[in-house]
Short mmCIF file of C-alpha atoms in Angstrom, two decimals:
data_model
loop_
_atom_site.label_atom_id
_atom_site.label_comp_id
_atom_site.label_asym_id
_atom_site.label_seq_id
_atom_site.Cartn_x
_atom_site.Cartn_y
_atom_site.Cartn_z
CA UNK A 213 -111.03 87.96 -159.62
CA UNK A 214 -111.97 84.38 -159.07
CA UNK A 215 -111.51 82.58 -155.77
CA UNK A 216 -108.58 80.71 -157.26
CA UNK A 217 -106.91 83.99 -158.31
CA UNK A 218 -107.56 85.49 -154.83
CA UNK A 219 -105.92 82.51 -153.09
CA UNK A 220 -102.97 82.70 -155.48
CA UNK A 221 -102.45 86.41 -154.64
CA UNK A 222 -102.61 85.73 -150.90
CA UNK A 223 -100.01 83.02 -151.26
CA UNK A 224 -97.76 85.31 -153.32
CA UNK A 225 -98.06 88.14 -150.76
CA UNK A 226 -96.93 85.80 -148.01
CA UNK A 227 -93.54 85.58 -149.74
CA UNK A 228 -92.42 89.09 -148.79
CA UNK A 229 -92.46 91.30 -145.68
CA UNK A 230 -91.95 95.03 -145.24
CA UNK A 231 -90.68 96.30 -141.88
CA UNK A 232 -90.52 99.93 -140.81
CA UNK A 233 -88.38 100.81 -137.76
CA UNK A 234 -88.17 104.52 -137.23
CA UNK A 235 -86.88 105.93 -140.52
CA UNK A 236 -85.46 102.62 -141.73
CA UNK A 237 -87.52 100.59 -144.23
CA UNK A 238 -86.42 96.95 -144.69
CA UNK A 239 -87.67 94.32 -147.14
CA UNK A 240 -87.48 90.55 -146.80
CA UNK A 241 -88.17 88.41 -149.89
CA UNK A 242 -88.68 84.70 -149.29
CA UNK A 243 -87.10 82.19 -151.71
CA UNK A 244 -89.46 80.54 -154.22
CA UNK A 245 -91.40 77.62 -152.81
CA UNK A 246 -93.33 75.08 -154.85
CA UNK A 247 -92.83 77.15 -158.01
CA UNK A 248 -94.47 80.21 -156.43
CA UNK A 249 -92.48 83.32 -155.52
CA UNK A 250 -93.18 86.87 -154.41
CA UNK A 251 -94.80 89.10 -157.01
CA UNK A 252 -92.77 92.27 -157.69
CA UNK A 253 -95.91 94.19 -158.61
CA UNK A 254 -97.52 93.25 -155.29
CA UNK A 255 -94.46 94.59 -153.45
CA UNK A 256 -94.62 97.87 -155.32
CA UNK A 257 -98.35 98.23 -154.63
CA UNK A 258 -97.77 97.72 -150.91
CA UNK A 259 -94.95 100.30 -150.90
CA UNK A 260 -97.21 102.86 -152.64
CA UNK A 261 -100.01 102.11 -150.21
CA UNK A 262 -97.67 102.87 -147.32
CA UNK A 263 -96.36 105.98 -149.11
CA UNK A 264 -92.76 104.71 -148.96
CA UNK A 265 -90.33 106.28 -151.40
CA UNK A 266 -87.57 103.92 -152.67
CA UNK A 267 -85.00 103.38 -155.40
CA UNK A 268 -86.15 100.91 -158.04
CA UNK A 269 -82.69 99.39 -158.56
CA UNK A 270 -82.40 98.67 -154.80
CA UNK A 271 -85.80 96.95 -154.90
CA UNK A 272 -84.76 94.85 -157.94
CA UNK A 273 -81.53 93.73 -156.20
CA UNK A 274 -83.34 92.59 -153.06
CA UNK A 275 -86.05 90.90 -155.13
CA UNK A 276 -83.54 88.95 -157.22
CA UNK A 277 -81.55 87.80 -154.21
CA UNK A 278 -84.62 86.56 -152.30
CA UNK A 279 -82.26 85.96 -149.36
CA UNK A 280 -85.03 85.51 -146.80
CA UNK A 281 -83.32 88.23 -144.68
CA UNK A 282 -84.46 91.78 -143.98
CA UNK A 283 -82.38 94.13 -146.14
CA UNK A 284 -82.37 97.96 -146.10
CA UNK A 285 -84.61 99.30 -148.84
CA UNK A 286 -85.01 103.00 -148.07
CA UNK A 287 -84.83 105.75 -145.45
CA UNK A 288 -87.92 107.82 -145.23
CA UNK A 289 -88.97 110.93 -143.48
CA UNK A 290 -91.52 110.08 -140.79
CA UNK A 291 -94.75 112.01 -141.26
CA UNK A 292 -96.83 110.14 -138.71
CA UNK A 293 -96.36 108.52 -135.30
CA UNK A 294 -94.62 105.15 -135.46
CA UNK A 295 -95.61 102.78 -132.63
CA UNK A 296 -93.89 99.45 -132.13
CA UNK A 297 -94.59 96.82 -129.42
CA UNK A 298 -92.06 94.08 -128.76
CA UNK A 299 -92.66 91.03 -126.59
CA UNK A 300 -89.88 89.19 -124.71
CA UNK A 301 -89.30 85.50 -125.36
CA UNK A 302 -91.36 84.11 -122.48
CA UNK A 303 -94.32 86.36 -123.31
CA UNK A 304 -94.38 87.72 -119.78
CA UNK A 305 -93.59 91.31 -120.74
CA UNK A 306 -94.33 93.66 -123.63
CA UNK A 307 -92.45 96.93 -124.24
CA UNK A 308 -93.59 99.87 -126.33
CA UNK A 309 -91.54 102.23 -128.49
CA UNK A 310 -93.03 105.46 -129.90
CA UNK A 311 -91.29 107.61 -132.57
CA UNK A 312 -92.97 110.99 -133.27
CA UNK A 313 -93.13 112.35 -136.89
CA UNK A 314 -90.36 114.51 -138.32
CA UNK A 315 -92.92 116.90 -139.72
CA UNK A 316 -96.65 117.35 -139.75
CA UNK A 317 -99.17 117.79 -136.98
CA UNK A 318 -100.48 114.24 -136.61
CA UNK A 319 -101.49 113.31 -133.06
CA UNK A 320 -100.85 109.99 -131.37
CA UNK A 321 -104.23 108.33 -130.79
CA UNK A 322 -105.41 105.27 -128.85
CA UNK A 323 -105.93 103.61 -132.22
CA UNK A 324 -102.21 103.78 -132.96
CA UNK A 325 -101.35 101.98 -129.72
CA UNK A 326 -104.22 99.52 -130.03
CA UNK A 327 -103.09 98.57 -133.53
CA UNK A 328 -99.50 98.04 -132.37
CA UNK A 329 -100.64 95.89 -129.40
CA UNK A 330 -102.83 93.78 -131.66
CA UNK A 331 -100.04 93.38 -134.20
CA UNK A 332 -97.77 92.08 -131.43
CA UNK A 333 -100.47 89.74 -130.12
CA UNK A 334 -100.76 91.50 -126.73
CA UNK A 335 -104.20 91.00 -125.17
CA UNK A 336 -103.84 90.82 -121.39
CA UNK A 337 -102.00 92.47 -118.52
CA UNK A 338 -102.00 95.83 -120.32
CA UNK A 339 -101.02 98.85 -118.20
CA UNK A 340 -103.54 101.49 -119.24
CA UNK A 341 -101.95 104.09 -116.94
CA UNK A 342 -98.79 103.91 -119.06
CA UNK A 343 -100.85 104.27 -122.24
CA UNK A 344 -102.70 107.30 -120.86
CA UNK A 345 -99.40 108.96 -119.94
CA UNK A 346 -97.96 108.31 -123.42
CA UNK A 347 -101.07 109.80 -125.07
CA UNK A 348 -100.96 112.88 -122.81
CA UNK A 349 -97.27 113.63 -123.42
CA UNK A 350 -97.28 112.99 -127.21
CA UNK A 351 -93.51 112.44 -127.07
CA UNK A 352 -90.99 109.83 -128.06
CA UNK A 353 -90.99 106.75 -125.82
CA UNK A 354 -88.09 104.32 -125.68
CA UNK A 355 -88.63 100.79 -124.41
CA UNK A 356 -91.30 101.21 -121.70
CA UNK A 357 -93.17 98.23 -120.23
CA UNK A 358 -96.77 98.41 -121.43
CA UNK A 359 -98.03 94.95 -120.44
CA UNK A 360 -97.08 92.22 -118.00
CA UNK A 361 -98.22 88.67 -117.57
CA UNK A 362 -98.57 86.87 -114.25
CA UNK A 363 -96.25 83.89 -113.70
CA UNK A 364 -97.80 80.68 -112.54
CA UNK A 365 -97.37 79.72 -108.88
CA UNK A 366 -96.77 76.03 -108.45
CA UNK A 367 -98.32 74.46 -105.38
CA UNK A 368 -96.27 74.22 -102.20
CA UNK A 369 -94.96 70.78 -101.40
CA UNK A 370 -96.34 68.99 -98.38
CA UNK A 371 -93.81 69.14 -95.55
CA UNK A 372 -93.26 67.43 -92.24
CA UNK A 373 -91.62 69.58 -89.57
CA UNK A 374 -90.42 68.80 -86.05
CA UNK A 375 -92.06 70.39 -83.06
CA UNK A 376 -88.76 70.34 -81.11
CA UNK A 377 -85.69 72.38 -82.10
CA UNK A 378 -83.55 70.83 -84.85
CA UNK A 379 -80.69 70.13 -82.39
CA UNK A 380 -82.95 67.57 -80.72
CA UNK A 381 -84.58 66.27 -83.90
CA UNK A 382 -84.08 63.22 -86.07
CA UNK A 383 -84.88 64.52 -89.53
CA UNK A 384 -81.51 64.57 -91.29
CA UNK A 385 -81.81 65.93 -94.82
CA UNK A 386 -80.24 63.54 -97.35
CA UNK A 387 -78.56 61.67 -94.45
CA UNK A 388 -75.76 64.26 -94.35
CA UNK A 389 -74.97 66.50 -91.38
CA UNK A 390 -72.23 67.64 -89.01
CA UNK A 391 -70.71 64.35 -87.90
CA UNK A 392 -71.11 65.38 -84.24
CA UNK A 393 -74.66 66.79 -84.59
CA UNK A 394 -76.43 63.93 -86.34
CA UNK A 395 -79.70 64.69 -84.50
CA UNK A 396 -80.44 61.03 -83.95
CA UNK A 397 -82.20 61.36 -80.60
CA UNK A 398 -85.48 63.19 -80.08
CA UNK A 399 -86.84 62.75 -76.56
CA UNK A 400 -90.58 62.26 -76.21
CA UNK A 401 -93.12 60.93 -73.73
CA UNK A 402 -96.44 59.30 -74.52
CA UNK A 403 -98.81 61.79 -76.10
CA UNK A 404 -96.08 64.23 -77.13
CA UNK A 405 -96.53 65.93 -80.47
CA UNK A 406 -93.67 64.71 -82.66
CA UNK A 407 -94.24 66.60 -85.87
CA UNK A 408 -96.72 68.69 -87.83
CA UNK A 409 -97.64 67.77 -91.39
CA UNK A 410 -98.57 70.50 -93.84
CA UNK A 411 -100.70 69.33 -96.75
CA UNK A 412 -99.66 70.38 -100.26
CA UNK A 413 -101.45 73.23 -102.02
CA UNK A 414 -102.99 73.17 -105.49
CA UNK A 415 -101.04 76.08 -106.96
CA UNK A 416 -102.30 79.09 -108.91
CA UNK A 417 -102.42 79.40 -112.69
CA UNK A 418 -100.82 82.36 -114.40
CA UNK A 419 -101.16 84.01 -117.81
CA UNK A 420 -98.97 85.69 -120.42
CA UNK A 421 -99.59 88.86 -122.41
CA UNK A 422 -101.17 86.77 -125.20
CA UNK A 423 -103.87 85.80 -122.65
CA UNK A 424 -102.71 82.21 -122.66
CA UNK A 425 -103.26 80.36 -119.37
CA UNK A 426 -100.05 79.06 -117.73
CA UNK A 427 -101.02 75.92 -115.87
CA UNK A 428 -99.50 75.46 -112.41
CA UNK A 429 -98.27 72.20 -110.88
CA UNK A 430 -99.87 71.00 -107.63
CA UNK A 431 -97.54 70.24 -104.69
CA UNK A 432 -96.73 66.69 -103.66
CA UNK A 433 -97.62 65.10 -100.34
CA UNK A 434 -94.95 64.86 -97.65
CA UNK A 435 -93.36 61.42 -97.73
CA UNK A 436 -93.39 59.46 -94.48
CA UNK A 437 -94.44 56.10 -93.08
CA UNK A 438 -95.67 55.27 -89.59
CA UNK A 439 -93.34 53.01 -87.62
CA UNK A 440 -93.68 51.62 -84.13
CA UNK A 441 -95.27 53.62 -81.31
CA UNK A 442 -96.40 56.50 -83.56
CA UNK A 443 -99.97 57.54 -84.32
CA UNK A 444 -101.50 60.01 -86.76
CA UNK A 445 -104.45 62.26 -85.88
CA UNK A 446 -107.74 62.07 -87.79
CA UNK A 447 -107.07 64.87 -90.28
CA UNK A 448 -103.53 63.70 -90.97
CA UNK A 449 -101.82 66.88 -89.80
CA UNK A 450 -100.05 65.77 -86.60
CA UNK A 451 -97.90 62.86 -85.43
CA UNK A 452 -97.93 61.78 -81.77
CA UNK A 453 -95.80 59.42 -79.68
CA UNK A 454 -97.72 56.38 -78.49
CA UNK A 455 -94.92 55.54 -76.00
CA UNK A 456 -92.10 57.31 -74.19
CA UNK A 457 -88.70 57.07 -75.82
CA UNK A 458 -86.78 58.69 -78.62
CA UNK A 459 -87.68 59.38 -82.22
CA UNK A 460 -85.87 57.54 -84.98
CA UNK A 461 -86.08 58.07 -88.72
CA UNK A 462 -84.98 55.32 -91.08
CA UNK A 463 -85.63 56.36 -94.64
CA UNK A 464 -89.22 57.64 -94.72
CA UNK A 465 -90.28 55.68 -91.62
CA UNK A 466 -90.75 57.40 -88.23
CA UNK A 467 -90.88 55.45 -84.99
CA UNK A 468 -90.44 55.90 -81.25
CA UNK A 469 -87.91 53.62 -79.54
CA UNK A 470 -88.01 53.36 -75.74
CA UNK A 471 -84.59 51.78 -75.06
CA UNK A 472 -81.33 53.60 -75.81
CA UNK A 473 -78.36 51.22 -75.86
CA UNK A 474 -75.28 52.35 -77.79
CA UNK A 475 -72.01 50.60 -78.67
CA UNK A 476 -70.10 53.92 -78.51
CA UNK A 477 -70.67 57.66 -78.74
CA UNK A 478 -68.69 58.63 -81.82
CA UNK A 479 -69.13 59.76 -85.40
CA UNK A 480 -71.59 56.91 -86.00
CA UNK A 481 -74.02 58.19 -83.36
CA UNK A 482 -73.13 61.87 -83.16
CA UNK A 483 -73.91 63.80 -79.99
CA UNK A 484 -76.51 62.15 -77.78
CA UNK A 485 -79.22 63.94 -75.81
CA UNK A 486 -81.85 61.78 -74.13
CA UNK A 487 -84.34 62.15 -71.28
CA UNK A 488 -84.04 58.55 -70.07
CA UNK A 489 -81.08 56.32 -69.24
CA UNK A 490 -78.25 55.98 -71.74
CA UNK A 491 -76.06 52.89 -71.64
CA UNK A 492 -72.82 53.02 -73.64
CA UNK A 493 -71.11 49.65 -73.90
CA UNK A 494 -67.83 51.09 -75.19
CA UNK A 495 -66.29 54.57 -75.27
CA UNK A 496 -67.37 58.19 -75.46
CA UNK A 497 -64.87 59.63 -77.90
CA UNK A 498 -63.18 63.04 -77.94
CA UNK A 499 -65.21 66.15 -78.82
CA UNK A 500 -68.64 64.50 -78.48
CA UNK A 501 -71.51 65.39 -76.13
CA UNK A 502 -73.53 62.90 -74.11
CA UNK A 503 -76.50 64.20 -72.13
CA UNK A 504 -79.23 62.29 -70.29
CA UNK A 505 -81.90 63.01 -67.69
CA UNK A 506 -82.22 59.77 -65.72
CA UNK A 507 -78.74 58.28 -65.78
CA UNK A 508 -75.59 57.53 -67.78
CA UNK A 509 -73.61 54.29 -67.65
CA UNK A 510 -70.40 54.05 -69.71
CA UNK A 511 -68.77 50.63 -69.82
CA UNK A 512 -65.49 51.91 -71.30
CA UNK A 513 -63.67 55.22 -71.08
CA UNK A 514 -64.64 58.84 -71.69
CA UNK A 515 -62.21 60.96 -73.71
CA UNK A 516 -62.14 64.74 -74.08
CA UNK A 517 -65.91 64.76 -74.27
CA UNK A 518 -68.72 66.51 -72.42
CA UNK A 519 -71.01 64.30 -70.30
CA UNK A 520 -73.99 65.81 -68.48
CA UNK A 521 -76.76 64.12 -66.50
CA UNK A 522 -79.59 65.07 -64.16
CA UNK A 523 -79.12 61.72 -62.45
CA UNK A 524 -76.01 59.64 -61.69
CA UNK A 525 -73.01 59.09 -63.97
CA UNK A 526 -71.06 55.80 -63.92
CA UNK A 527 -67.80 55.62 -65.89
CA UNK A 528 -66.43 52.13 -65.43
CA UNK A 529 -63.30 52.67 -67.51
CA UNK A 530 -62.32 56.14 -66.26
CA UNK A 531 -62.13 59.54 -67.95
CA UNK A 532 -59.33 61.43 -69.75
CA UNK A 533 -59.76 65.20 -70.14
CA UNK A 534 -63.56 65.09 -69.91
CA UNK A 535 -66.05 67.70 -68.74
CA UNK A 536 -68.44 65.90 -66.39
CA UNK A 537 -71.56 67.48 -64.86
CA UNK A 538 -74.28 65.73 -62.89
CA UNK A 539 -77.06 66.54 -60.45
CA UNK A 540 -76.74 63.13 -58.81
CA UNK A 541 -73.54 61.25 -57.93
CA UNK A 542 -70.50 60.59 -60.09
CA UNK A 543 -68.73 57.21 -60.00
CA UNK A 544 -65.55 56.62 -62.00
CA UNK A 545 -62.56 54.31 -62.07
CA UNK A 546 -60.26 57.35 -62.36
CA UNK A 547 -60.28 61.01 -63.41
CA UNK A 548 -57.35 62.44 -65.35
CA UNK A 549 -57.25 66.13 -66.36
CA UNK A 550 -61.02 66.38 -66.02
CA UNK A 551 -63.36 69.20 -65.06
CA UNK A 552 -66.14 67.97 -62.78
CA UNK A 553 -69.20 69.69 -61.35
CA UNK A 554 -71.43 67.49 -59.19
CA UNK A 555 -74.46 68.18 -57.00
CA UNK A 556 -73.92 64.97 -55.02
CA UNK A 557 -70.84 62.84 -54.27
CA UNK A 558 -67.82 62.18 -56.48
CA UNK A 559 -66.61 58.63 -55.80
CA UNK A 560 -63.41 57.54 -57.61
CA UNK A 561 -61.82 54.12 -57.38
CA UNK A 562 -58.13 54.68 -58.27
CA UNK A 563 -57.04 58.33 -58.55
CA UNK A 564 -57.85 61.96 -59.41
CA UNK A 565 -55.00 63.48 -61.44
CA UNK A 566 -54.60 67.15 -62.45
CA UNK A 567 -58.36 67.72 -62.36
CA UNK A 568 -60.74 70.49 -61.31
CA UNK A 569 -63.45 68.87 -59.19
CA UNK A 570 -66.34 70.57 -57.39
CA UNK A 571 -68.86 68.46 -55.45
CA UNK A 572 -71.70 69.71 -53.30
CA UNK A 573 -71.12 66.91 -50.80
CA UNK A 574 -68.14 64.52 -50.80
CA UNK A 575 -65.10 63.77 -52.98
CA UNK A 576 -63.66 60.35 -52.19
CA UNK A 577 -60.89 58.12 -53.61
CA UNK A 578 -61.57 54.61 -52.34
CA UNK A 579 -58.68 52.33 -53.28
CA UNK A 580 -56.43 51.59 -50.29
CA UNK A 581 -53.52 52.05 -49.94
CA UNK A 582 -52.55 53.24 -53.45
CA UNK A 583 -55.34 55.64 -54.36
CA UNK A 584 -54.39 59.29 -54.65
CA UNK A 585 -55.30 62.88 -55.51
CA UNK A 586 -52.47 64.73 -57.26
CA UNK A 587 -52.55 68.17 -58.87
CA UNK A 588 -55.54 70.33 -59.62
CA UNK A 589 -58.15 71.86 -57.31
CA UNK A 590 -60.62 69.68 -55.43
CA UNK A 591 -63.65 71.32 -53.78
CA UNK A 592 -66.26 69.57 -51.67
CA UNK A 593 -69.13 70.85 -49.60
CA UNK A 594 -68.48 68.56 -46.63
CA UNK A 595 -65.59 66.08 -46.99
CA UNK A 596 -62.60 65.02 -49.07
CA UNK A 597 -61.28 61.46 -48.58
CA UNK A 598 -58.15 60.02 -50.17
CA UNK A 599 -55.39 57.55 -49.20
CA UNK A 600 -52.71 59.86 -50.62
CA UNK A 601 -52.58 63.53 -51.65
CA UNK A 602 -49.98 65.47 -53.65
CA UNK A 603 -46.72 64.14 -55.04
CA UNK A 604 -43.35 63.28 -53.49
CA UNK A 605 -41.53 63.31 -56.88
CA UNK A 606 -42.68 66.60 -58.43
CA UNK A 607 -43.61 70.13 -57.39
CA UNK A 608 -47.12 69.92 -58.80
CA UNK A 609 -49.57 71.98 -56.74
CA UNK A 610 -52.56 70.25 -55.18
CA UNK A 611 -55.36 72.24 -53.53
CA UNK A 612 -58.12 70.76 -51.37
CA UNK A 613 -61.05 72.90 -50.23
CA UNK A 614 -64.07 71.94 -48.12
CA UNK A 615 -66.82 73.60 -46.10
CA UNK A 616 -69.97 75.66 -46.45
CA UNK A 617 -67.96 78.56 -47.86
CA UNK A 618 -67.24 76.58 -51.02
CA UNK A 619 -70.86 76.56 -52.09
CA UNK A 620 -71.61 80.07 -50.82
CA UNK A 621 -68.59 81.88 -52.26
CA UNK A 622 -69.60 81.73 -55.92
CA UNK A 623 -73.13 82.91 -55.18
CA UNK A 624 -71.73 85.70 -53.01
CA UNK A 625 -69.39 86.90 -55.75
CA UNK A 626 -72.19 86.88 -58.34
CA UNK A 627 -74.49 88.80 -55.96
CA UNK A 628 -71.77 91.36 -55.21
CA UNK A 629 -71.24 91.95 -58.92
CA UNK A 630 -74.99 92.50 -59.40
CA UNK A 631 -75.17 94.91 -56.46
CA UNK A 632 -72.22 96.94 -57.80
CA UNK A 633 -73.91 97.13 -61.22
CA UNK A 634 -77.21 98.29 -59.68
CA UNK A 635 -75.47 100.95 -57.56
CA UNK A 636 -73.65 102.32 -60.63
CA UNK A 637 -76.90 102.42 -62.62
CA UNK A 638 -78.72 104.15 -59.74
CA UNK A 639 -75.97 106.77 -59.43
CA UNK A 640 -76.27 107.56 -63.14
CA UNK A 641 -80.05 107.90 -62.88
CA UNK A 642 -79.74 110.12 -59.82
CA UNK A 643 -77.44 112.55 -61.65
CA UNK A 644 -79.72 112.69 -64.71
CA UNK A 645 -82.80 113.29 -62.57
CA UNK A 646 -81.01 116.11 -60.71
CA UNK A 647 -80.13 117.73 -64.06
CA UNK A 648 -83.73 117.56 -65.32
CA UNK A 649 -85.02 118.89 -61.98
CA UNK A 650 -82.62 121.84 -62.22
CA UNK A 651 -83.84 122.59 -65.76
CA UNK A 652 -87.45 122.58 -64.58
CA UNK A 653 -86.65 125.02 -61.77
CA UNK A 654 -84.73 127.42 -64.03
CA UNK A 655 -86.56 127.10 -67.36
CA UNK A 656 -90.10 126.35 -66.29
CA UNK A 657 -92.34 123.33 -66.95
CA UNK A 658 -90.95 120.49 -69.08
CA UNK A 659 -92.34 119.68 -72.49
CA UNK A 660 -94.12 116.34 -72.95
CA UNK A 661 -91.01 114.57 -74.30
CA UNK A 662 -88.79 115.55 -71.34
CA UNK A 663 -91.60 114.80 -68.88
CA UNK A 664 -91.93 111.30 -70.33
CA UNK A 665 -88.15 110.75 -69.96
CA UNK A 666 -88.28 112.05 -66.38
CA UNK A 667 -91.12 109.71 -65.43
CA UNK A 668 -89.37 106.71 -66.98
CA UNK A 669 -86.18 107.54 -65.04
CA UNK A 670 -88.13 107.77 -61.79
CA UNK A 671 -89.73 104.37 -62.45
CA UNK A 672 -86.34 102.82 -63.26
CA UNK A 673 -84.82 104.32 -60.12
CA UNK A 674 -87.59 102.90 -57.96
CA UNK A 675 -87.07 99.51 -59.55
CA UNK A 676 -83.35 99.62 -58.69
CA UNK A 677 -84.12 100.67 -55.10
CA UNK A 678 -86.52 97.73 -54.71
CA UNK A 679 -83.95 95.27 -56.05
CA UNK A 680 -81.17 96.65 -53.84
CA UNK A 681 -83.45 96.35 -50.81
CA UNK A 682 -84.06 92.69 -51.65
CA UNK A 683 -80.34 92.05 -52.21
CA UNK A 684 -79.20 93.66 -48.95
CA UNK A 685 -80.33 90.97 -46.45
CA UNK A 686 -79.13 88.17 -48.76
CA UNK A 687 -75.72 89.84 -49.08
CA UNK A 688 -75.49 90.15 -45.27
CA UNK A 689 -76.38 86.48 -44.72
CA UNK A 690 -73.83 85.26 -47.28
CA UNK A 691 -71.10 87.46 -45.84
CA UNK A 692 -71.89 86.16 -42.37
CA UNK A 693 -71.79 82.56 -43.61
CA UNK A 694 -68.35 83.16 -45.17
CA UNK A 695 -66.84 85.08 -42.25
CA UNK A 696 -68.43 83.42 -39.25
CA UNK A 697 -69.75 79.91 -39.92
CA UNK A 698 -72.26 78.78 -37.35
CA UNK A 699 -70.61 75.39 -36.84
CA UNK A 700 -67.34 73.64 -37.57
CA UNK A 701 -68.22 71.81 -40.77
CA UNK A 702 -65.93 70.30 -43.39
CA UNK A 703 -63.18 67.73 -43.10
CA UNK A 704 -60.21 66.44 -45.15
CA UNK A 705 -59.22 62.83 -44.34
CA UNK A 706 -55.98 61.27 -45.66
CA UNK A 707 -55.41 57.67 -44.59
CA UNK A 708 -51.84 57.29 -45.91
CA UNK A 709 -49.82 60.42 -46.75
CA UNK A 710 -50.23 64.06 -47.74
CA UNK A 711 -47.15 65.53 -49.44
CA UNK A 712 -45.50 68.91 -49.10
CA UNK A 713 -46.82 71.59 -51.45
CA UNK A 714 -50.44 70.67 -50.78
CA UNK A 715 -52.87 73.47 -49.82
CA UNK A 716 -55.73 72.53 -47.52
CA UNK A 717 -58.64 74.91 -46.89
CA UNK A 718 -61.57 74.27 -44.57
CA UNK A 719 -64.18 76.99 -44.89
CA UNK A 720 -62.13 80.23 -44.74
CA UNK A 721 -59.06 78.79 -42.95
CA UNK A 722 -56.14 77.65 -45.09
CA UNK A 723 -52.78 75.96 -44.59
CA UNK A 724 -49.96 75.31 -47.08
CA UNK A 725 -48.02 72.21 -46.04
CA UNK A 726 -44.25 72.58 -46.01
CA UNK A 727 -43.60 69.01 -44.90
CA UNK A 728 -45.34 65.70 -45.59
CA UNK A 729 -47.72 64.23 -43.02
CA UNK A 730 -48.91 60.67 -42.57
CA UNK A 731 -52.39 59.39 -41.76
CA UNK A 732 -53.95 62.68 -40.78
CA UNK A 733 -57.06 64.79 -41.08
CA UNK A 734 -57.79 68.51 -41.24
CA UNK A 735 -60.88 70.08 -39.69
CA UNK A 736 -62.09 73.09 -37.75
CA UNK A 737 -62.05 72.90 -33.97
CA UNK A 738 -63.47 75.95 -32.24
CA UNK A 739 -63.21 77.90 -35.47
CA UNK A 740 -59.49 77.11 -35.95
CA UNK A 741 -58.02 74.73 -38.54
CA UNK A 742 -56.40 71.73 -36.85
CA UNK A 743 -54.50 68.67 -38.06
CA UNK A 744 -55.15 65.48 -36.08
CA UNK A 745 -54.47 61.75 -36.48
CA UNK A 746 -56.62 59.99 -39.02
CA UNK A 747 -58.05 57.44 -36.56
CA UNK A 748 -59.07 60.19 -34.13
CA UNK A 749 -60.72 62.14 -36.93
CA UNK A 750 -62.69 59.04 -38.00
CA UNK A 751 -64.05 58.67 -34.46
CA UNK A 752 -64.99 62.35 -34.40
CA UNK A 753 -66.58 62.03 -37.82
CA UNK A 754 -68.78 59.16 -36.60
CA UNK A 755 -69.81 61.15 -33.56
CA UNK A 756 -70.80 64.14 -35.71
CA UNK A 757 -72.83 61.88 -37.99
CA UNK A 758 -74.62 60.38 -34.99
CA UNK A 759 -75.39 63.86 -33.60
CA UNK A 760 -76.77 65.03 -36.93
CA UNK A 761 -78.94 61.94 -37.22
CA UNK A 762 -80.24 62.51 -33.67
CA UNK A 763 -81.05 66.20 -34.21
CA UNK A 764 -82.55 65.78 -37.67
CA UNK A 765 -86.37 65.89 -37.39
#
């Protein structure tokens, strides 16, 4: 055969395919192309070579149709192992199917499997343990994974992450967040680490079962620009504040601003937390939080918001339904339905209405003669001052409480609760230890597990005893301070009128007024609660202040 004849035969053979799946033999005949079509004799030769029995008329029908589809040609009895390997679409997995012969003693050999793998194009990621198991068992196998590729691993993107918790950060993904928690303020001082920058990685290439390399994509650098008062370290992995202030992100730019001046605290700003002074020119709206370390100055009003400060709070427009906490002094035009906790003085210009106020030192309403305290519970460590108290047109209850006992009582109650808890825990340990001791006396030495439990119980019991011994003297001192104050401290001063229905308590002594009184004061004299004229009480108050100043070292 000449080269030309050989090429012509190869072309002709490419126009048909024979497929054997189990017992089913299928034939696909391609349509003629360029005047060349499959050769019927070539098909018959291939069928004889494979020892496939068939009906000639069925072969002629398929050949004439040349439908380019696999069509059933014959069913044959399997006399040898049939091995088929199929690969999934992404070439990451190959599965093997083995059909044993119907008759005969042929053995499945590595050559069978190797030929099937090669026919499917599988070259890499082959699981030879699976192949060895198949060869040992010499049984039918249905759809078992025989090879796996390794997916590519794209490089990690470069990221920039805050050092501080997200609630104090400024990095708002896609500029969308809870409208109250916008994370706009991030407090820093000079030299503080603002953020860490992780460089991108290169990625790791993978492969498929054809041994083709799957190229990975390297990660991209984190996007950011340096704004004012921010510096980058030498290796580009950390951002530092060059000045004290708060961190701001505008687009990709990071900067540190050292002045915080806001028009309002609302949905535009979100909650504010800052370590310096915050000045709000307008309002603090309902449901928002404003926190600062050095001071807070609000030019307008505060709604049903939470305002906390380690310094002083000034509310020039007054507060409606707010929660106010400060470690310095609180100054406000008025307080209406507020909850106040203050470590210094609470100074109010116009009135305190239906509020819960606790001050470590003084609560004072300054406006004469119209200022007033009506409703609620007002506690002060030393003094309460107000032109008017209570109401002459309603039965609203007003309670005033002053004296050392105010600050001690809460700590005493918390200590008592802790002592009761420790005593209950100790009693439980004591009973368990007694039970284990009885077992040891009646049953002999404990095993290692019980001995370990016993020793842990003994250690816990000793710990409780030590804590109770520390709590005892403190409990005694607090109880003494509540029951028998060393000096007559605490005073309520009312320059105009106190109305009926008002409760006044100085330390542990209390009186509920049945009738209104004018220009009076309440204080302890010789351990008893007394009411005296306002002018007399002012003179006594000045004398006490002078004595304290004289005796203070």
